[in-house]
Amino acid sequence: MVTLASIEPLLPESNRDLEDLAIELTSAANRFAARLHPIMRASVGDLVRSMNCYYSNLIEGHNTLPIDIDRAMAGEYAGEPEKRNLQLEARAHIEVQQLIDRSEMPFSVLSLEGICWMHGEFCRRLPDELLIVRNPDTGEEIKMVPGQLRTGHVKVGDHIAPEPEMIEPLIARFVEAYSFKMLSKLQKIIGVGASHHRLAWIHPFFDGNGRVSRLFSHALLRELEIGSELWSVSRGLARNVADYKRLLAQADQPRRGDLDGRGNLTQAGLTEFTVFFLSCCLDQVTFMEELLKPEELLNRVEVWCNEEVQMQRLPRGSWPLLREAILAGEFARSQVQALTGYQERQGRTVLSSLLDCGVLTSPSPKGKVRLGFPIDIIERWLPRLYPAVR
């Protein structure tokens, strides 16, 4: 029988290496966020949400191609039911993360209501077929209710999740531990890694727990002013998915002896998972910071643009507009003549070509213009964002 003590410990023991890792992550995230123009951040954020969804899907064994995610966001769905359902799943994930990134989540991240809200918002956007959960042992089918805690017993691998009646008390203890006012900022950052495992261990819903845990961690990192729309821990977890799943399972194990903390679960296993999780965070911040260094991004886009002009797929005068979007974040349409050196009509033609192919975007026919990231140029502008073969 699971008790409140069964989830202990909730935090790793004080550890200099973990604290140094949390300090390095804080420094890197703050430095990266300060370097990008706010408008450029918004453009990158749209791209990263799609990337986050792609990698989160991949962890679940759903290989939804980036181009299919892009089409889903444009409302273009496949005729094949299974592929269409995966597109709808991808769109649901992105829309929930948009709400989080825009601070439109109506509850605290660290609350039962917040956790149920994330699950509910995601699941109510899914087709009915994806809300059916099948018991692999009995074949029983259960219709999952979005945002509703599970009412039955489940087993995930070797882990037998807590009884349904213990979910609310365990989440109350979970919330209390990770939002404790006496925790330092560093302890709270370390707690993000630990809480990612412990939420998965509680397994509050019949399905969708992995995805909710990753959305939860994203939201909690944002609340702690470490996370942002500029990077995604899911990419790091997916690129190391075997270690991710192995260390999650390892942290499920009982205490290994007198030298393994004082709780019911292994302290060493929790510490190892937390180090792994925060290391993935740091790796992804560093990766995106390198990828978006203005001078290097400018060089990659200029090389691409020159090739497109040479192949007559873009008009001459395109590069000055792309450069301005990268350096200034956005520009008014009235600046096109000055930037290109062309007469008004010719300048409009250049701008229209760039808008038509999606490398520049605008919220309205007369609105300001900013950089866009259409999926077909991503590998040239931002190499290694997605796997080479997709």
CSV table of C-alpha atoms in Angstrom, one decimal:
chain,number,residue,atom,x,y,z
A,1,MET,CA,0.0,0.0,0.0
A,2,VAL,CA,1.4,3.4,-1.1
A,3,THR,CA,1.6,6.1,1.6
A,4,LEU,CA,2.8,9.7,1.6
A,5,ALA,CA,6.2,8.5,2.6
A,6,SER,CA,6.4,6.2,-0.5
A,7,ILE,CA,7.4,9.2,-2.7
A,8,GLU,CA,10.3,10.3,-0.5
A,9,PRO,CA,12.8,11.7,-1.0
A,10,LEU,CA,11.6,14.5,-3.2
A,11,LEU,CA,14.9,16.3,-3.5
A,12,PRO,CA,18.4,15.1,-3.9
A,13,GLU,CA,20.8,15.6,-1.0
A,14,SER,CA,22.8,18.8,-1.0
A,15,ASN,CA,25.4,18.2,-3.8
A,16,ARG,CA,28.1,20.7,-5.0
A,17,ASP,CA,28.1,19.2,-8.5
A,18,LEU,CA,24.3,19.7,-8.8
A,19,GLU,CA,24.5,23.2,-7.5
A,20,ASP,CA,27.3,24.1,-9.9
A,21,LEU,CA,25.2,22.7,-12.8
A,22,ALA,CA,22.2,24.8,-11.7
A,23,ILE,CA,24.4,27.9,-11.5
A,24,GLU,CA,25.8,27.2,-15.0
A,25,LEU,CA,22.3,26.6,-16.4
A,26,THR,CA,21.0,29.9,-14.9
A,27,SER,CA,23.9,31.9,-16.3
A,28,ALA,CA,23.7,30.4,-19.8
A,29,ALA,CA,19.9,30.8,-20.0
A,30,ASN,CA,20.0,34.4,-18.9
A,31,ARG,CA,22.9,35.2,-21.3
A,32,PHE,CA,21.1,33.6,-24.2
A,33,ALA,CA,17.8,35.3,-23.5
A,34,ALA,CA,19.4,38.8,-23.3
A,35,ARG,CA,21.1,38.5,-26.7
A,36,LEU,CA,18.0,38.1,-28.9
A,37,HIS,CA,15.8,41.0,-30.0
A,38,PRO,CA,12.2,40.5,-28.4
A,39,ILE,CA,10.7,40.3,-31.9
A,40,MET,CA,13.3,37.7,-33.0
A,41,ARG,CA,12.5,35.8,-29.8
A,42,ALA,CA,8.8,35.5,-30.9
A,43,SER,CA,9.8,34.2,-34.4
A,44,VAL,CA,12.2,31.6,-32.9
A,45,GLY,CA,9.6,30.7,-30.3
A,46,ASP,CA,7.1,29.6,-33.0
A,47,LEU,CA,9.8,27.4,-34.4
A,48,VAL,CA,10.9,25.9,-31.1
A,49,ARG,CA,7.4,25.0,-30.0
A,50,SER,CA,7.1,23.0,-33.2
A,51,MET,CA,10.5,21.4,-32.5
A,52,ASN,CA,9.6,20.7,-28.9
A,53,CYS,CA,6.4,18.9,-30.1
A,54,TYR,CA,8.3,16.9,-32.7
A,55,TYR,CA,10.8,15.6,-30.1
A,56,SER,CA,8.2,15.0,-27.4
A,57,ASN,CA,6.2,13.0,-29.9
A,58,LEU,CA,9.4,11.1,-30.8
A,59,ILE,CA,9.9,10.1,-27.1
A,60,GLU,CA,6.3,8.6,-27.2
A,61,GLY,CA,7.2,6.6,-30.3
A,62,HIS,CA,5.1,8.9,-32.6
A,63,ASN,CA,7.4,10.0,-35.5
A,64,THR,CA,5.3,12.9,-36.9
A,65,LEU,CA,7.5,14.6,-39.5
A,66,PRO,CA,8.3,18.3,-39.2
A,67,ILE,CA,6.6,19.0,-42.5
A,68,ASP,CA,3.4,17.3,-41.3
A,69,ILE,CA,3.5,19.4,-38.1
A,70,ASP,CA,3.9,22.5,-40.2
A,71,ARG,CA,0.9,21.5,-42.3
A,72,ALA,CA,-1.2,20.8,-39.3
A,73,MET,CA,-0.5,24.3,-37.9
A,74,ALA,CA,-1.7,25.6,-41.3
A,75,GLY,CA,-4.9,23.5,-41.0
A,76,GLU,CA,-3.8,21.0,-43.7
A,77,TYR,CA,-4.4,17.4,-42.6
A,78,ALA,CA,-3.7,14.1,-44.2
A,79,GLY,CA,-6.6,12.0,-45.5
A,80,GLU,CA,-5.2,8.9,-43.8
A,81,PRO,CA,-6.9,8.7,-40.3
A,82,GLU,CA,-3.8,7.6,-38.4
A,83,LYS,CA,-1.6,10.3,-39.9
A,84,ARG,CA,-4.3,12.9,-39.4
A,85,ASN,CA,-4.7,11.9,-35.7
A,86,LEU,CA,-0.9,12.3,-35.1
A,87,GLN,CA,-1.1,15.8,-36.8
A,88,LEU,CA,-4.0,16.8,-34.5
A,89,GLU,CA,-1.9,15.5,-31.5
A,90,ALA,CA,1.0,17.6,-32.6
A,91,ARG,CA,-1.1,20.7,-33.0
A,92,ALA,CA,-2.7,20.1,-29.5
A,93,HIS,CA,0.8,20.0,-27.9
A,94,ILE,CA,1.9,23.2,-29.7
A,95,GLU,CA,-1.3,25.1,-28.7
A,96,VAL,CA,-1.0,24.2,-25.1
A,97,GLN,CA,2.7,25.3,-25.0
A,98,GLN,CA,1.6,28.5,-26.7
A,99,LEU,CA,-0.8,29.1,-23.8
A,100,ILE,CA,2.0,28.5,-21.3
A,101,ASP,CA,4.5,30.7,-23.2
A,102,ARG,CA,2.0,33.5,-23.3
A,103,SER,CA,1.4,33.2,-19.5
A,104,GLU,CA,-2.3,32.3,-20.2
A,105,MET,CA,-2.2,29.3,-17.8
A,106,PRO,CA,-4.9,30.1,-15.2
A,107,PHE,CA,-3.3,28.2,-12.4
A,108,SER,CA,0.1,27.9,-10.7
A,109,VAL,CA,2.3,25.3,-12.4
A,110,LEU,CA,2.9,23.7,-9.0
A,111,SER,CA,-0.7,22.8,-8.2
A,112,LEU,CA,-3.1,20.0,-8.8
A,113,GLU,CA,-5.3,22.4,-10.8
A,114,GLY,CA,-2.3,23.4,-13.0
A,115,ILE,CA,-1.3,19.8,-13.7
A,116,CYS,CA,-4.9,18.8,-14.5
A,117,TRP,CA,-5.3,21.9,-16.7
A,118,MET,CA,-2.3,20.9,-18.8
A,119,HIS,CA,-3.7,17.4,-19.3
A,120,GLY,CA,-7.2,18.7,-20.0
A,121,GLU,CA,-6.1,21.4,-22.5
A,122,PHE,CA,-4.0,18.9,-24.4
A,123,CYS,CA,-6.5,16.0,-24.4
A,124,ARG,CA,-9.6,18.0,-25.2
A,125,ARG,CA,-7.9,18.9,-28.5
A,126,LEU,CA,-7.4,15.3,-29.4
A,127,PRO,CA,-9.6,13.2,-31.6
A,128,ASP,CA,-11.7,10.6,-29.8
A,129,GLU,CA,-9.6,7.7,-31.0
A,130,LEU,CA,-6.6,9.0,-29.1
A,131,LEU,CA,-8.6,9.2,-25.9
A,132,ILE,CA,-9.1,5.4,-25.8
A,133,VAL,CA,-6.7,3.7,-23.5
A,134,ARG,CA,-6.3,-0.1,-23.7
A,135,ASN,CA,-5.1,-2.3,-20.9
A,136,PRO,CA,-2.4,-4.5,-22.5
A,137,ASP,CA,-3.1,-7.4,-20.0
A,138,THR,CA,-6.8,-7.5,-20.1
A,139,GLY,CA,-7.7,-5.8,-23.4
A,140,GLU,CA,-10.2,-3.5,-21.5
A,141,GLU,CA,-10.8,-0.1,-23.2
A,142,ILE,CA,-11.2,3.0,-21.1
A,143,LYS,CA,-12.4,6.4,-22.5
A,144,MET,CA,-10.1,9.0,-20.9
A,145,VAL,CA,-11.7,12.2,-19.6
A,146,PRO,CA,-9.4,15.2,-20.3
A,147,GLY,CA,-8.0,16.6,-17.1
A,148,GLN,CA,-9.5,13.9,-14.9
A,149,LEU,CA,-7.2,11.9,-12.6
A,150,ARG,CA,-7.2,8.2,-13.3
A,151,THR,CA,-9.7,6.1,-11.4
A,152,GLY,CA,-8.0,2.7,-12.0
A,153,HIS,CA,-4.7,0.9,-11.4
A,154,VAL,CA,-1.9,1.0,-13.9
A,155,LYS,CA,1.5,-0.5,-14.4
A,156,VAL,CA,4.2,1.2,-16.5
A,157,GLY,CA,7.1,-1.2,-17.2
A,158,ASP,CA,8.1,-2.6,-13.8
A,159,HIS,CA,6.6,0.4,-12.0
A,160,ILE,CA,3.2,-0.1,-10.3
A,161,ALA,CA,1.8,3.3,-10.0
A,162,PRO,CA,0.1,4.5,-6.8
A,163,GLU,CA,-3.5,3.6,-6.1
A,164,PRO,CA,-6.0,6.0,-7.5
A,165,GLU,CA,-7.1,7.2,-4.0
A,166,MET,CA,-3.5,8.2,-3.2
A,167,ILE,CA,-3.0,10.5,-6.3
A,168,GLU,CA,-4.4,13.7,-4.8
A,169,PRO,CA,-2.6,13.3,-1.4
A,170,LEU,CA,0.7,12.6,-3.2
A,171,ILE,CA,0.3,15.6,-5.5
A,172,ALA,CA,-0.4,17.7,-2.4
A,173,ARG,CA,2.8,16.5,-0.9
A,174,PHE,CA,4.6,17.0,-4.3
A,175,VAL,CA,3.3,20.6,-4.5
A,176,GLU,CA,4.3,21.3,-0.9
A,177,ALA,CA,7.8,20.0,-1.3
A,178,TYR,CA,8.7,21.8,-4.6
A,179,SER,CA,7.1,25.1,-3.7
A,180,PHE,CA,8.5,25.3,-0.2
A,181,LYS,CA,9.3,28.9,0.6
A,182,MET,CA,12.5,28.0,2.4
A,183,LEU,CA,14.0,26.5,-0.8
A,184,SER,CA,16.7,28.7,-2.4
A,185,LYS,CA,16.5,29.5,-6.1
A,186,LEU,CA,19.2,26.9,-6.8
A,187,GLN,CA,17.2,24.3,-4.9
A,188,LYS,CA,14.1,25.1,-6.9
A,189,ILE,CA,16.0,24.7,-10.2
A,190,ILE,CA,17.4,21.4,-9.0
A,191,GLY,CA,13.8,20.5,-8.0
A,192,VAL,CA,12.7,20.8,-11.6
A,193,GLY,CA,14.7,17.7,-12.5
A,194,ALA,CA,13.6,15.8,-9.4
A,195,SER,CA,9.9,16.8,-9.9
A,196,HIS,CA,10.0,15.6,-13.5
A,197,HIS,CA,10.6,12.1,-12.3
A,198,ARG,CA,8.3,12.3,-9.3
A,199,LEU,CA,5.3,13.5,-11.4
A,200,ALA,CA,5.9,10.6,-13.8
A,201,TRP,CA,6.2,8.2,-10.8
A,202,ILE,CA,2.7,9.4,-9.5
A,203,HIS,CA,1.4,8.8,-13.0
A,204,PRO,CA,-1.8,10.8,-12.3
A,205,PHE,CA,-3.6,10.1,-15.6
A,206,PHE,CA,-4.5,7.0,-17.5
A,207,ASP,CA,-2.4,8.3,-20.5
A,208,GLY,CA,-0.4,11.4,-21.5
A,209,ASN,CA,1.7,11.4,-18.4
A,210,GLY,CA,5.0,11.7,-20.2
A,211,ARG,CA,3.9,14.6,-22.3
A,212,VAL,CA,2.3,16.4,-19.3
A,213,SER,CA,5.5,15.9,-17.3
A,214,ARG,CA,7.5,17.6,-20.1
A,215,LEU,CA,5.0,20.4,-20.4
A,216,PHE,CA,5.1,20.7,-16.7
A,217,SER,CA,8.9,21.0,-16.6
A,218,HIS,CA,8.8,23.5,-19.4
A,219,ALA,CA,6.3,25.6,-17.5
A,220,LEU,CA,8.2,25.3,-14.2
A,221,LEU,CA,11.5,26.4,-15.8
A,222,ARG,CA,9.7,29.4,-17.3
A,223,GLU,CA,8.2,30.2,-13.9
A,224,LEU,CA,11.7,30.2,-12.4
A,225,GLU,CA,12.9,32.5,-15.2
A,226,ILE,CA,15.2,29.8,-16.6
A,227,GLY,CA,13.2,28.3,-19.4
A,228,SER,CA,11.9,30.3,-22.3
A,229,GLU,CA,10.4,29.8,-25.8
A,230,LEU,CA,14.0,29.8,-27.1
A,231,TRP,CA,15.0,26.2,-26.2
A,232,SER,CA,13.5,22.8,-25.5
A,233,VAL,CA,14.6,20.2,-23.1
A,234,SER,CA,12.6,17.6,-25.0
A,235,ARG,CA,15.2,17.7,-27.8
A,236,GLY,CA,17.9,16.8,-25.3
A,237,LEU,CA,15.8,14.0,-23.8
A,238,ALA,CA,14.8,12.6,-27.2
A,239,ARG,CA,18.4,12.6,-28.4
A,240,ASN,CA,19.3,10.6,-25.3
A,241,VAL,CA,16.0,8.7,-25.1
A,242,ALA,CA,17.6,5.4,-23.9
A,243,ASP,CA,19.3,7.1,-21.0
A,244,TYR,CA,16.1,9.1,-20.3
A,245,LYS,CA,14.0,6.0,-19.9
A,246,ARG,CA,16.6,4.0,-18.1
A,247,LEU,CA,17.2,6.7,-15.5
A,248,LEU,CA,13.5,7.3,-15.0
A,249,ALA,CA,13.1,3.6,-14.3
A,250,GLN,CA,16.2,3.6,-12.1
A,251,ALA,CA,14.8,6.4,-10.0
A,252,ASP,CA,11.7,4.3,-9.4
A,253,GLN,CA,13.7,1.8,-7.5
A,254,PRO,CA,13.5,1.4,-3.6
A,255,ARG,CA,16.3,2.6,-1.4
A,256,ARG,CA,19.5,0.6,-1.9
A,257,GLY,CA,20.7,0.5,1.7
A,258,ASP,CA,21.8,2.7,4.6
A,259,LEU,CA,24.0,4.8,2.4
A,260,ASP,CA,21.2,5.7,0.0
A,261,GLY,CA,19.4,8.4,1.8
A,262,ARG,CA,16.5,8.1,4.3
A,263,GLY,CA,13.5,7.9,2.1
A,264,ASN,CA,11.5,5.0,0.6
A,265,LEU,CA,13.0,5.5,-3.0
A,266,THR,CA,16.6,5.6,-4.0
A,267,GLN,CA,18.3,8.9,-3.3
A,268,ALA,CA,21.2,8.0,-5.6
A,269,GLY,CA,18.8,7.2,-8.5
A,270,LEU,CA,17.0,10.5,-8.1
A,271,THR,CA,20.3,12.4,-8.0
A,272,GLU,CA,21.5,10.7,-11.1
A,273,PHE,CA,18.3,11.5,-13.0
A,274,THR,CA,18.3,15.1,-11.9
A,275,VAL,CA,21.9,15.5,-13.1
A,276,PHE,CA,20.9,14.0,-16.4
A,277,PHE,CA,17.9,16.2,-16.8
A,278,LEU,CA,19.7,19.5,-15.9
A,279,SER,CA,22.6,18.5,-18.1
A,280,CYS,CA,20.1,18.1,-21.0
A,281,CYS,CA,18.7,21.6,-20.2
A,282,LEU,CA,22.2,23.1,-20.3
A,283,ASP,CA,23.2,21.3,-23.5
A,284,GLN,CA,20.1,22.6,-25.2
A,285,VAL,CA,20.5,26.2,-24.1
A,286,THR,CA,24.1,26.1,-25.3
A,287,PHE,CA,23.1,24.4,-28.6
A,288,MET,CA,20.5,27.1,-29.4
A,289,GLU,CA,22.7,29.9,-28.3
A,290,GLU,CA,25.4,28.8,-30.7
A,291,LEU,CA,22.9,28.2,-33.5
A,292,LEU,CA,21.4,31.7,-33.1
A,293,LYS,CA,24.6,33.8,-32.8
A,294,PRO,CA,23.7,36.8,-35.1
A,295,GLU,CA,27.0,36.8,-37.1
A,296,GLU,CA,26.7,33.0,-37.8
A,297,LEU,CA,23.0,33.1,-38.6
A,298,LEU,CA,23.6,36.1,-40.9
A,299,ASN,CA,26.3,34.2,-42.7
A,300,ARG,CA,24.2,31.1,-43.2
A,301,VAL,CA,21.1,33.1,-44.4
A,302,GLU,CA,23.3,35.2,-46.8
A,303,VAL,CA,24.8,32.1,-48.4
A,304,TRP,CA,21.4,30.6,-48.8
A,305,CYS,CA,19.9,33.9,-50.2
A,306,ASN,CA,22.8,34.3,-52.7
A,307,GLU,CA,22.2,30.8,-54.0
A,308,GLU,CA,18.4,31.4,-54.4
A,309,VAL,CA,19.0,34.7,-56.3
A,310,GLN,CA,21.6,32.9,-58.5
A,311,MET,CA,19.0,30.2,-59.3
A,312,GLN,CA,16.4,32.9,-59.9
A,313,ARG,CA,14.1,31.7,-57.2
A,314,LEU,CA,14.4,35.0,-55.4
A,315,PRO,CA,14.9,38.5,-56.8
A,316,ARG,CA,18.0,40.6,-56.3
A,317,GLY,CA,17.6,42.9,-53.3
A,318,SER,CA,16.3,40.1,-51.1
A,319,TRP,CA,19.4,39.9,-48.8
A,320,PRO,CA,19.1,43.5,-47.4
A,321,LEU,CA,15.6,42.8,-46.2
A,322,LEU,CA,16.5,39.5,-44.6
A,323,ARG,CA,19.5,41.1,-42.9
A,324,GLU,CA,17.4,43.9,-41.5
A,325,ALA,CA,14.9,41.3,-40.1
A,326,ILE,CA,17.7,39.5,-38.3
A,327,LEU,CA,19.5,42.6,-37.0
A,328,ALA,CA,16.5,44.7,-36.1
A,329,GLY,CA,13.9,42.1,-35.3
A,330,GLU,CA,11.3,43.7,-37.6
A,331,PHE,CA,11.0,46.6,-40.1
A,332,ALA,CA,8.2,48.7,-41.5
A,333,ARG,CA,7.2,48.2,-45.2
A,334,SER,CA,8.0,51.9,-45.8
A,335,GLN,CA,11.7,51.0,-45.2
A,336,VAL,CA,11.9,48.7,-48.2
A,337,GLN,CA,13.0,51.3,-50.7
A,338,ALA,CA,15.8,52.6,-48.5
A,339,LEU,CA,17.0,49.0,-47.7
A,340,THR,CA,17.0,47.7,-51.3
A,341,GLY,CA,17.8,51.0,-53.1
A,342,TYR,CA,15.0,50.2,-55.5
A,343,GLN,CA,12.0,52.2,-56.6
A,344,GLU,CA,8.7,51.6,-54.7
A,345,ARG,CA,7.2,49.1,-57.2
A,346,GLN,CA,10.4,47.1,-57.5
A,347,GLY,CA,10.9,47.1,-53.8
A,348,ARG,CA,7.3,45.8,-53.2
A,349,THR,CA,8.0,43.0,-55.7
A,350,VAL,CA,11.1,41.9,-53.6
A,351,LEU,CA,9.2,42.0,-50.4
A,352,SER,CA,6.3,40.1,-51.8
A,353,SER,CA,8.6,37.3,-53.0
A,354,LEU,CA,10.1,36.9,-49.6
A,355,LEU,CA,6.6,36.9,-47.9
A,356,ASP,CA,5.3,34.4,-50.4
A,357,CYS,CA,8.0,31.9,-49.6
A,358,GLY,CA,7.6,32.4,-45.9
A,359,VAL,CA,11.1,33.7,-45.0
A,360,LEU,CA,9.5,36.9,-44.0
A,361,THR,CA,6.2,37.1,-42.3
A,362,SER,CA,3.7,39.9,-41.3
A,363,PRO,CA,0.6,39.8,-39.1
A,364,SER,CA,-1.4,41.9,-41.7
A,365,PRO,CA,-1.1,43.2,-45.3
A,366,LYS,CA,0.3,46.6,-44.0
A,367,GLY,CA,1.9,45.4,-40.8
A,368,LYS,CA,5.6,45.3,-39.9
A,369,VAL,CA,7.7,42.5,-41.3
A,370,ARG,CA,9.8,39.9,-39.3
A,371,LEU,CA,11.8,36.8,-40.1
A,372,GLY,CA,10.0,33.6,-40.7
A,373,PHE,CA,11.3,30.0,-40.5
A,374,PRO,CA,9.6,27.9,-43.1
A,375,ILE,CA,10.3,24.2,-42.6
A,376,ASP,CA,12.0,23.6,-46.0
A,377,ILE,CA,14.9,26.0,-45.2
A,378,ILE,CA,15.5,25.1,-41.6
A,379,GLU,CA,18.4,22.7,-42.3
A,380,ARG,CA,20.2,25.5,-44.1
A,381,TRP,CA,19.6,28.2,-41.6
A,382,LEU,CA,19.6,26.2,-38.4
A,383,PRO,CA,21.5,23.0,-39.1
A,384,ARG,CA,21.0,20.0,-36.8
A,385,LEU,CA,17.8,21.4,-35.2
A,386,TYR,CA,16.1,18.2,-36.5
A,387,PRO,CA,17.7,14.8,-37.3
A,388,ALA,CA,19.4,14.7,-40.6
A,389,VAL,CA,17.1,12.0,-41.9
A,390,ARG,CA,13.4,12.8,-41.4
